[in-house]
PDB file of C-alpha atoms in Angstrom:
ATOM      1  CA  MET A   1      16.864  -6.173 -28.155  1.00  0.00           C
ATOM      2  CA  GLY A   2      13.471  -8.080 -28.909  1.00  0.00           C
ATOM      3  CA  ARG A   3      14.859 -11.475 -27.817  1.00  0.00           C
ATOM      4  CA  ARG A   4      16.012 -10.182 -24.715  1.00  0.00           C
ATOM      5  CA  ILE A   5      12.802  -8.222 -23.792  1.00  0.00           C
ATOM      6  CA  ASP A   6      10.800 -11.335 -25.153  1.00  0.00           C
ATOM      7  CA  LYS A   7      12.157 -13.719 -22.639  1.00  0.00           C
ATOM      8  CA  ALA A   8      11.678 -11.306 -19.611  1.00  0.00           C
ATOM      9  CA  SER A   9       8.349 -10.150 -21.159  1.00  0.00           C
ATOM     10  CA  ILE A  10       7.225 -13.544 -21.433  1.00  0.00           C
ATOM     11  CA  GLU A  11       8.049 -14.361 -17.593  1.00  0.00           C
ATOM     12  CA  ALA A  12       6.755 -11.219 -16.565  1.00  0.00           C
ATOM     13  CA  VAL A  13       3.633 -11.762 -18.630  1.00  0.00           C
ATOM     14  CA  SER A  14       2.986 -15.321 -17.433  1.00  0.00           C
ATOM     15  CA  SER A  15       3.546 -14.170 -13.636  1.00  0.00           C
ATOM     16  CA  PHE A  16       1.643 -10.885 -14.264  1.00  0.00           C
ATOM     17  CA  ARG A  17      -1.563 -12.522 -16.011  1.00  0.00           C
ATOM     18  CA  PRO A  18      -3.668 -12.909 -13.019  1.00  0.00           C
ATOM     19  CA  ASP A  19      -2.364  -9.782 -11.661  1.00  0.00           C
ATOM     20  CA  SER A  20      -3.084  -7.762 -14.943  1.00  0.00           C
ATOM     21  CA  CYS A  21      -6.465  -9.135 -14.938  1.00  0.00           C
ATOM     22  CA  ARG A  22      -7.079  -7.741 -11.687  1.00  0.00           C
ATOM     23  CA  GLN A  23      -5.388  -4.611 -12.086  1.00  0.00           C
ATOM     24  CA  ALA A  24      -7.393  -4.051 -15.478  1.00  0.00           C
ATOM     25  CA  ASN A  25     -10.827  -4.794 -13.317  1.00  0.00           C
ATOM     26  CA  ALA A  26      -9.718  -2.511 -10.713  1.00  0.00           C
ATOM     27  CA  VAL A  27      -8.624   0.331 -13.348  1.00  0.00           C
ATOM     28  CA  GLY A  28     -11.308  -0.354 -15.941  1.00  0.00           C
TER      29      GLY A  28
END
């Protein structure tokens, strides 16, 4: 469970980091 999500999470976070910052700025 954790390992499967880990791989997908790491890849998603890696590609999401810039988007996440922008979204956080827009939301926050």
